[in-house]
Amino acid sequence: MSRPAPSPIYTLRGAGGPLNALHFSCRGGDPPLLFSGSGTGAIHIWNLNTRRAEKVLEGHSGNSVIWISTLQSTNALISQGRDMRVCQWDLSEGRGEVTDSVWTGSVGFCQCSLLEMSPGTRLLAYPGQQTEEIKIIELPSKAPVCSLIPDAKLGMVMCIKLWQPDSGPGPLLLAGYEDGSLLLWDVSQRSTLSQAVAHPEPVMCLTFDPKRLRGISGSSEKNLSPWMLDGQNNLQLQDPVSLVNPGVSQLSIRGDGKLVASAGWDHRVRVFGWKKLRPLAVLQHHTDMVLSVAFSDHQDPRRRLLAAGSKDQRISLWSIYNEGADTG
Amino acid sequence: MAQITDPKIAFAYLRPACVLLTREPTVPNVETLGAQLRDVDDATLQQLQEYVLFPLRFVLKVPGPKREGLVQAVTKAMSHVLENTCVRSWEVLRDLLSELCLCLCSPTDPGKPAATSEELKSSVLKCLDALLHAAYGDIVFKLFEPSMLPGLGAAISLLLALGEQEKSRGIQAAALKCLQALTLQCDCTQDHVVPAAQEQRVLGNTMASFLPGITMALSRIITGDLRQGHAVTVRAIKVWSRTVGLVMEDSQLQACEPGESPSPDLGRIGKLVVQRTADWAKGTSGRLAALLQKIVSCTSAHQHWRVRLEMVELAERLLARCSQSLGECVGPLLEALVGAVNDEEPRVRERCEVVLREVSERSQRPSGGGGGSNKSGSSSQTFTDVLSENLHALATSLPRLMRTSDDQKKLFVLNVFLGYLKLLGPLVTVVLNSAVHLERISRALMQVLELDVMDVRIVEERSYAAAIETSSGPGSPDPQAAHTQRKHFLFFTDEKVFSALMEICRTLGYYGNIYLLTDHFLDLYRESSAYRKQAAMVLNELVRGAAGIAVATGGRGLEGEGRGRRAPPTRDDLKAAAVSVIEEYTSLNNWHLVTVSEETDRDRQDQQLLSPSRLLSISSSDVNITNANPLQMITSSFTSPSSSSSTSTIHQLNSNIWQLCIQLEGMACFAQALGRNFRPLLMTSLYPILEKAGDETLLVSQAALGSMWGISEACGYASLKELINDNSDYLLNDVSLNLQRLSLHPQAPRVLTVMLAHSDPSLLPLVGDIVQDVLLALDLSYDHTAALFCSVLHALMKALARWFPSSPDKSGESAGPRKSSTDQEVFNVRQFLLDYRKQKELAEGIGVEEDDTDDPVLPPPTECDEDVDGPDVKAELPPHLSITKDVMERCIHLLSDPSLSLRLKVLDVLEVCVCVLSERENELLPMAHRCWPALLQRLTADDPLAVLRAFRVLCTLGESCGDFLRSRVSKEVLPKLSSSLARQAPVSARAGPVYTHTLAYKLQLAVLQGLGSLCLRLDLAEADLDAVCEACLPYLSCRQPIKLQEACLSVFRHLIQADPDAFWFTLNELHCPFSYAPPHPDLRPVHLSGIGRPRDERSDNVLKLLREEFGSQMMSG
């Protein structure tokens, strides 16, 4: 019925540790880059033309890097490590220095979330010192905006997503908690807008599509749980998608809103159509847990890649569903 | 002697002789006058010219038959006068001309030369030449007035007749030179009249009347007897070209006003006058073209270079002056010119290049500025048309010419073709834009370049891993140059023809549009397998040419300064073209071609492994598996009689091989064209090349290596090692990916093998990653892929052994005891006896103090096994050792595989594993312990081939862990080995010379070679040594093959090291050359059973051993 499983177009080797975080930066011009954060604290900058690491940044004193992102307005990189610091890097003109850092105090695995408000100012949401606390600060001034702690006891905060709705004054924040609950926070009001129990297990990851007001979360169990926001900002759970093997590390929606990919603990990357969550492909290549997935933001749709980072210290690059017609 | 300068004195001096001559025309009188003339200086002679000439002319004018001697004397004197004076009077000129002509022609028929002596003719011609040179500028043009036409015509026809019919070359040449002088075209060193434009026109008009006669007669001379000597031919060509150049000159014809009718007073002469109208020019040009064709075909291959040079001059002159009026001749002229571009004579070549450059510049000159721009523009247009027409015509006939003519002619035709391309220069693009032209040219190339694929050797030559490695050695001098196989073509054999063809391709690429050309030839490549190889060859050179490689010399020569190609392709263009071609080359259908016939042993295995469901035919190579007779010739497994395969498949294979070679060469070409910009392309192209470097067909692997050298050079890598190391990430990515889908990509292990063979330890971290993949893939499918992986593992282990050579700590050991025995200069009997007594007492149990001479207790296997050196110890292990352990682990499993060839491979791998691991005894011993049972099986109950290898492994193992093996070997191995040695000894002693090719022999040899050092290394007990000695004794026989004897001697040398006394005794028991007299009568005499024994078959070797090993003792004894 289906074509044979595709193989990666390339495998990036030599990261020297599990790949916790991946981030593409292909818009800025030539060459397209991929950033990877490893369990040994190194951030590799991969040139996707030569497929080689152009540069290796070490800034978290050997502690695992769990999240990386680039700032669109400036040639800067922001990374979160398990040394309880979020570092900002200056990459312009071949530099690679830490220009600023924020102490988070969080010992968990929750990844930060960054929201560009206007050119030059952005909000950073990060897990705070108390395990259920989420802090939001403004960058680059580092002025604290608020600290969000749920009233009920939901356990540790596991994953967060900050976004700016088209209608409405302030940014909103989605957070997944240890007991499987999802909370929608209004940042400016510092209040909970909605709550839903998406999983019986801790929410491991979530991703959200602000255009469709729809998101999906994964857990350590077998189900992926999609949900919607209705007009009143109420979280409404939809039918879950069942997986063969339990455990999802990360979920990622492609920029055009057509695909969603999951990084499975079963060494596999699964690709679904985002609209109906129809399973499309199982990418089998890694020999250990897949920890991260990311879609490239390349301007040429044919060169948009999917990258998956695994505990087996390799990053696989896939070129799938690039023709655009058959994504469903 | 002073000359007379005063005219009066001179007159007085000359007068008597003149008067006398007038009265009595005799030879002496003429000579007297001639002699006197020499005493008068030139200026004076000029004043007296007519006076002096009168008596001479008078002699000629006397009616009636003349004596030749007299005429000759007269003309000689006249020549002197004319050479030193000028003729100012028209009448003198006219009359002298006609008088001299009369002397030449026969009295009865004025059109024919007289049958006079050659001396006379020569003299008259000389005089005529002098006359023409002496004629004054203002009178000489009167010669060309219409009224002179009859006289002039007579002179011309006379001279032509002389030039054509005369036997003497000198006269022929002189006549032609006169003709040249007569038309005021002389090129000798004297001063000449330079006609003004108007006069030139008059000259041309007049000569037009004689053009047919002159050109036809001269053509006959030129194309006539080849033996006539080049001087005449050269002169004739010169006159031809100058006459035509004069009459048909473009500027004259254009300036001609047609209305000029001949004046009526000329009468009948008027009919002779030619009107050079357009019609006339057209007709004449047609006739001239026909003549020119003949001349060109006759002279372009003339053996004397001056003739060929003159042809170039002719072409130059006519192309420069008459390219429009002689439109039909331009083609042949150019052909003559371009054909001379590659003349063997440098002077011709150089001149030709200059001419061609001028011509091409003229043709490319932009038609800008001035009123005449339109005309010159159209002329250059026609010129291009002519060139492309010629090119087209040539391309059309090229295949036919290539099939029919000989190599020399082919070379000429191709040079002409090349010349056209160079001449067209940037306009080649325009020509190629015409689909018809491109089609013609490409078809011609496709047919010409057809390869001869009959050679069977190409298919049969095999390369083995060893060959790949040796060629990669650091000392090997430029293997790139060493391995270039000549291509054999169907239609030519000369290498020069091939290089001309390649240059044509490069030139096409240089001037043409690279996209158009690559697309076109790629289409041809895809179109039919018949064209594939040729198209690939063409594509390779096209891209090279487009990058300007190897076309520079010709190109620069023609272009002149600053006028390059219209739009040289950019880097991106080149890259895009190269990428598209590479993609086509490396596509599945064009890259994975079958290059070995299926009977071949190794390949058959691979095939078998990769498609287990395939039906296997029991072919000849199965013999060594099914029929395991030890006496069977080993070589039989290598002879692959291809009786079953039809020749057509051989051709197919051969063709495939060549296709691959050409494509591989192409990769190097593209790298060369792109230089360092090729580096990104390595991502996709290096892996396929390495695939082929591991190919079994020698030619293919060599081509791949050559290609790799080319690429590393082009991309700025110093060596193959650097090339592979720097790009190992790209390679390994593909390797690891393809290892997971072996059935689709069976080449992946080979690539890894080649990589390992060529790189160094810096590759290890990445390789470590891959090895895990390899082992995983192996674990997943033991039955199907084991043999394939075994070769990878072997390559891997060999690479590791090379990268991490074990420290040579044990090599010095063996020399120790031996030295001491030979250094024992003075043999102290007393000390010996004391020692002996002590030994004896010890042996009888008296005074036993220490008994630590026991075997060291074997470490219980569990003690040093995995559980002790837990995970943390493992982590400390260097990666190469942990890899080795992993590999060895697999070997243990595979040692008992049912397939013999696999077992053999595994044994090879195991041997290297042991070598590598030997530096860590802690790691080696447990592994050795684990693989011992399987190894023992191989040693004792397996095919002789396996025994052979297993024994080698045992020896290697013995080198590094002697103690560990002692009891095992003595209990389990030695008995079997010695019994087999003893059993086989009589066989080998009886066998003939063929025996050395048998397996049994090799086994014996290997055992004997290894046994000695094994015994020593393992420190075996006395009983074991005796057993070994017993088994080896038969091999001391001189009837044994010499190598076995030598090996046996080495066993004894080792045994003697282990226990000198015992074996001295043993040997002397066999044969003792001396009788040992006791030093003191109290001692009993020594009785050795060898004493006095007659010499037998073993004596020689025994004596040799005794002499070498115990030489000093024998002296002292």
Tab-separated table of N, CA and C in Angstrom, chain A residues 221-311:
chain	number	residue	atom	x	y	z
A	221	GLU	N	2.994	8.275	27.844
A	221	GLU	CA	2.108	7.157	27.488
A	221	GLU	C	1.935	7.075	25.976
A	222	LYS	N	0.989	6.257	25.546
A	222	LYS	CA	0.920	5.942	24.131
A	222	LYS	C	0.166	6.977	23.297
A	223	ASN	N	-0.518	7.905	23.946
A	223	ASN	CA	-1.400	8.776	23.184
A	223	ASN	C	-0.816	10.165	22.958
A	224	LEU	N	-1.086	10.674	21.772
A	224	LEU	CA	-0.894	12.093	21.515
A	224	LEU	C	-2.258	12.740	21.683
A	225	SER	N	-2.240	13.899	22.313
A	225	SER	CA	-3.534	14.499	22.597
A	225	SER	C	-3.669	15.855	21.919
A	226	PRO	N	-4.489	15.941	20.898
A	226	PRO	CA	-4.718	17.243	20.273
A	226	PRO	C	-5.834	18.016	20.989
A	227	TRP	N	-5.752	19.323	20.922
A	227	TRP	CA	-6.775	20.143	21.560
A	227	TRP	C	-6.940	21.442	20.817
A	228	MET	N	-8.087	22.141	21.074
A	228	MET	CA	-8.419	23.400	20.384
A	228	MET	C	-8.683	24.475	21.408
A	229	LEU	N	-8.563	25.714	20.974
A	229	LEU	CA	-9.037	26.839	21.782
A	229	LEU	C	-10.284	27.368	21.105
A	230	ASP	N	-11.378	27.453	21.842
A	230	ASP	CA	-12.556	28.030	21.197
A	230	ASP	C	-12.514	29.551	21.339
A	231	GLY	N	-13.534	30.215	20.902
A	231	GLY	CA	-13.572	31.679	20.893
A	231	GLY	C	-13.375	32.279	22.277
A	232	GLN	N	-13.794	31.547	23.302
A	232	GLN	CA	-13.650	32.089	24.656
A	232	GLN	C	-12.357	31.630	25.316
A	233	ASN	N	-11.401	31.205	24.532
A	233	ASN	CA	-10.146	30.721	25.068
A	233	ASN	C	-10.323	29.556	26.029
A	234	ASN	N	-11.256	28.669	25.682
A	234	ASN	CA	-11.386	27.452	26.469
A	234	ASN	C	-10.658	26.311	25.779
A	235	LEU	N	-9.904	25.571	26.531
A	235	LEU	CA	-9.207	24.403	25.983
A	235	LEU	C	-10.206	23.273	25.783
A	236	GLN	N	-10.273	22.750	24.583
A	236	GLN	CA	-11.189	21.641	24.309
A	236	GLN	C	-10.403	20.480	23.745
A	237	LEU	N	-10.413	19.379	24.467
A	237	LEU	CA	-9.654	18.200	24.028
A	237	LEU	C	-10.334	17.553	22.839
A	238	GLN	N	-9.531	17.011	21.928
A	238	GLN	CA	-10.070	16.269	20.797
A	238	GLN	C	-9.679	14.810	20.940
A	239	ASP	N	-10.119	14.002	19.982
A	239	ASP	CA	-9.822	12.565	20.074
A	239	ASP	C	-8.313	12.334	20.048
A	240	PRO	N	-7.818	11.554	20.976
A	240	PRO	CA	-6.374	11.333	20.995
A	240	PRO	C	-5.929	10.438	19.841
A	241	VAL	N	-4.669	10.562	19.504
A	241	VAL	CA	-4.057	9.715	18.478
A	241	VAL	C	-3.207	8.684	19.198
A	242	SER	N	-3.426	7.460	18.837
A	242	SER	CA	-2.720	6.408	19.550
A	242	SER	C	-1.441	6.013	18.817
A	243	LEU	N	-0.383	5.799	19.582
A	243	LEU	CA	0.901	5.387	19.004
A	243	LEU	C	1.145	3.915	19.303
A	244	VAL	N	2.072	3.324	18.598
A	244	VAL	CA	2.404	1.913	18.833
A	244	VAL	C	3.178	1.777	20.131
A	245	ASN	N	4.163	2.629	20.284
A	245	ASN	CA	5.012	2.561	21.459
A	245	ASN	C	4.876	3.846	22.272
A	246	PRO	N	4.957	3.746	23.566
A	246	PRO	CA	4.749	4.938	24.383
A	246	PRO	C	5.971	5.853	24.399
A	247	GLY	N	5.687	7.100	24.756
A	247	GLY	CA	6.767	8.043	25.007
A	247	GLY	C	7.080	8.937	23.839
A	248	VAL	N	6.882	10.234	24.039
A	248	VAL	CA	7.212	11.216	23.009
A	248	VAL	C	8.065	12.296	23.645
A	249	SER	N	9.195	12.613	23.047
A	249	SER	CA	10.074	13.634	23.605
A	249	SER	C	9.723	15.020	23.117
A	250	GLN	N	9.371	15.088	21.838
A	250	GLN	CA	9.131	16.418	21.295
A	250	GLN	C	8.161	16.338	20.134
A	251	LEU	N	7.434	17.417	19.941
A	251	LEU	CA	6.507	17.530	18.820
A	251	LEU	C	6.831	18.813	18.085
A	252	SER	N	6.669	18.768	16.769
A	252	SER	CA	6.973	19.975	16.014
A	252	SER	C	6.032	20.074	14.821
A	253	ILE	N	5.477	21.279	14.614
A	253	ILE	CA	4.583	21.514	13.469
A	253	ILE	C	5.371	22.255	12.409
A	254	ARG	N	5.214	21.818	11.167
A	254	ARG	CA	5.942	22.491	10.101
A	254	ARG	C	5.367	23.885	9.877
A	255	GLY	N	6.205	24.776	9.402
A	255	GLY	CA	5.847	26.186	9.246
A	255	GLY	C	4.576	26.394	8.442
A	256	ASP	N	4.333	25.541	7.442
A	256	ASP	CA	3.158	25.741	6.600
A	256	ASP	C	1.912	25.100	7.200
A	257	GLY	N	2.046	24.550	8.409
A	257	GLY	CA	0.886	23.982	9.079
A	257	GLY	C	0.344	22.725	8.429
A	258	LYS	N	1.166	21.994	7.716
A	258	LYS	CA	0.655	20.801	7.062
A	258	LYS	C	1.089	19.522	7.749
A	259	LEU	N	2.226	19.566	8.411
A	259	LEU	CA	2.758	18.343	9.004
A	259	LEU	C	3.051	18.565	10.475
A	260	VAL	N	2.956	17.474	11.231
A	260	VAL	CA	3.461	17.502	12.594
A	260	VAL	C	4.311	16.243	12.767
A	261	ALA	N	5.440	16.404	13.451
A	261	ALA	CA	6.342	15.272	13.639
A	261	ALA	C	6.552	15.032	15.119
A	262	SER	N	6.681	13.755	15.482
A	262	SER	CA	6.910	13.434	16.880
A	262	SER	C	8.237	12.704	17.033
A	263	ALA	N	8.939	13.039	18.104
A	263	ALA	CA	10.193	12.354	18.401
A	263	ALA	C	9.902	11.269	19.412
A	264	GLY	N	9.986	10.018	18.981
A	264	GLY	CA	9.548	8.925	19.835
A	264	GLY	C	10.662	8.291	20.643
A	265	TRP	N	10.270	7.797	21.802
A	265	TRP	CA	11.252	7.065	22.608
A	265	TRP	C	11.570	5.711	21.989
A	266	ASP	N	10.747	5.305	21.024
A	266	ASP	CA	10.958	4.025	20.355
A	266	ASP	C	11.909	4.157	19.172
A	267	HIS	N	12.777	5.171	19.180
A	267	HIS	CA	13.805	5.422	18.159
A	267	HIS	C	13.206	5.926	16.850
A	268	ARG	N	11.915	6.203	16.841
A	268	ARG	CA	11.302	6.547	15.563
A	268	ARG	C	10.751	7.962	15.563
A	269	VAL	N	10.744	8.512	14.372
A	269	VAL	CA	10.079	9.793	14.165
A	269	VAL	C	8.803	9.485	13.405
A	270	ARG	N	7.697	10.013	13.910
A	270	ARG	CA	6.436	9.777	13.211
A	270	ARG	C	5.954	11.097	12.623
A	271	VAL	N	5.436	10.986	11.424
A	271	VAL	CA	4.960	12.192	10.752
A	271	VAL	C	3.459	12.048	10.508
A	272	PHE	N	2.709	13.087	10.882
A	272	PHE	CA	1.260	13.109	10.702
A	272	PHE	C	0.878	14.323	9.891
A	273	GLY	N	-0.250	14.162	9.179
A	273	GLY	CA	-0.840	15.363	8.601
A	273	GLY	C	-1.457	16.177	9.739
A	274	TRP	N	-1.211	17.447	9.754
A	274	TRP	CA	-1.621	18.241	10.923
A	274	TRP	C	-3.133	18.451	10.960
A	275	LYS	N	-3.746	18.473	9.797
A	275	LYS	CA	-5.171	18.791	9.762
A	275	LYS	C	-6.002	17.685	10.420
A	276	LYS	N	-5.808	16.464	9.945
A	276	LYS	CA	-6.630	15.364	10.458
A	276	LYS	C	-5.818	14.406	11.313
A	277	LEU	N	-4.556	14.720	11.498
A	277	LEU	CA	-3.646	13.852	12.256
A	277	LEU	C	-3.599	12.442	11.687
A	278	ARG	N	-3.620	12.408	10.360
A	278	ARG	CA	-3.498	11.118	9.707
A	278	ARG	C	-2.024	10.702	9.716
A	279	PRO	N	-1.729	9.499	10.168
A	279	PRO	CA	-0.315	9.098	10.162
A	279	PRO	C	0.199	8.957	8.736
A	280	LEU	N	1.354	9.524	8.470
A	280	LEU	CA	1.883	9.523	7.103
A	280	LEU	C	3.129	8.671	6.962
A	281	ALA	N	4.015	8.775	7.929
A	281	ALA	CA	5.278	8.045	7.764
A	281	ALA	C	5.885	7.755	9.116
A	282	VAL	N	6.603	6.675	9.150
A	282	VAL	CA	7.414	6.351	10.323
A	282	VAL	C	8.857	6.336	9.851
A	283	LEU	N	9.630	7.222	10.415
A	283	LEU	CA	11.022	7.331	9.976
A	283	LEU	C	11.895	6.550	10.944
A	284	GLN	N	12.438	5.479	10.423
A	284	GLN	CA	13.212	4.610	11.285
A	284	GLN	C	14.668	4.668	10.867
A	285	HIS	N	15.475	5.175	11.745
A	285	HIS	CA	16.888	5.246	11.411
A	285	HIS	C	17.739	5.175	12.669
A	286	HIS	N	17.264	5.842	13.711
A	286	HIS	CA	18.123	5.971	14.885
A	286	HIS	C	18.170	4.672	15.673
A	287	THR	N	19.204	4.579	16.452
A	287	THR	CA	19.376	3.368	17.241
A	287	THR	C	19.148	3.647	18.721
A	288	ASP	N	18.602	4.803	18.998
A	288	ASP	CA	18.278	5.114	20.382
A	288	ASP	C	17.130	6.124	20.370
A	289	MET	N	16.668	6.491	21.574
A	289	MET	CA	15.556	7.440	21.677
A	289	MET	C	15.774	8.674	20.823
A	290	VAL	N	14.723	9.084	20.148
A	290	VAL	CA	14.787	10.365	19.449
A	290	VAL	C	14.381	11.429	20.459
A	291	LEU	N	15.203	12.444	20.600
A	291	LEU	CA	14.960	13.439	21.636
A	291	LEU	C	14.375	14.726	21.096
A	292	SER	N	14.648	15.000	19.810
A	292	SER	CA	14.202	16.299	19.307
A	292	SER	C	13.886	16.202	17.824
A	293	VAL	N	12.909	16.990	17.402
A	293	VAL	CA	12.623	17.122	15.974
A	293	VAL	C	12.453	18.595	15.652
A	294	ALA	N	12.810	18.956	14.447
A	294	ALA	CA	12.629	20.345	14.038
A	294	ALA	C	12.424	20.389	12.539
A	295	PHE	N	11.601	21.345	12.089
A	295	PHE	CA	11.414	21.565	10.661
A	295	PHE	C	12.192	22.790	10.244
A	296	SER	N	12.755	22.704	9.061
A	296	SER	CA	13.530	23.837	8.556
A	296	SER	C	12.587	24.942	8.089
A	297	ASP	N	13.074	26.163	8.174
A	297	ASP	CA	12.280	27.314	7.739
A	297	ASP	C	12.821	27.874	6.434
A	298	HIS	N	13.372	26.981	5.597
A	298	HIS	CA	13.989	27.474	4.364
A	298	HIS	C	12.944	28.107	3.452
A	299	GLN	N	13.375	29.155	2.741
A	299	GLN	CA	12.418	29.854	1.888
A	299	GLN	C	11.962	28.997	0.709
A	300	ASP	N	12.883	28.210	0.192
A	300	ASP	CA	12.536	27.325	-0.910
A	300	ASP	C	11.872	26.078	-0.333
A	301	PRO	N	10.570	25.871	-0.597
A	301	PRO	CA	9.878	24.747	0.052
A	301	PRO	C	10.540	23.403	-0.243
A	302	ARG	N	11.212	23.306	-1.388
A	302	ARG	CA	11.801	22.018	-1.723
A	302	ARG	C	13.027	21.721	-0.871
A	303	ARG	N	13.574	22.741	-0.300
A	303	ARG	CA	14.763	22.491	0.515
A	303	ARG	C	14.439	22.480	2.001
A	304	ARG	N	13.152	22.419	2.321
A	304	ARG	CA	12.801	22.347	3.735
A	304	ARG	C	13.030	20.933	4.248
A	305	LEU	N	13.779	20.857	5.315
A	305	LEU	CA	14.159	19.549	5.831
A	305	LEU	C	13.491	19.299	7.174
A	306	LEU	N	13.495	18.041	7.540
A	306	LEU	CA	13.130	17.667	8.892
A	306	LEU	C	14.400	17.119	9.532
A	307	ALA	N	14.688	17.592	10.731
A	307	ALA	CA	15.862	17.085	11.429
A	307	ALA	C	15.409	16.390	12.693
A	308	ALA	N	16.053	15.263	12.996
A	308	ALA	CA	15.744	14.563	14.226
A	308	ALA	C	17.041	14.281	14.959
A	309	GLY	N	17.058	14.662	16.251
A	309	GLY	CA	18.255	14.422	17.049
A	309	GLY	C	17.982	13.307	18.027
A	310	SER	N	18.969	12.441	18.163
A	310	SER	CA	18.715	11.255	18.977
A	310	SER	C	19.762	11.100	20.067
A	311	LYS	N	19.430	10.214	20.971
A	311	LYS	CA	20.362	9.888	22.032
A	311	LYS	C	21.579	9.149	21.472
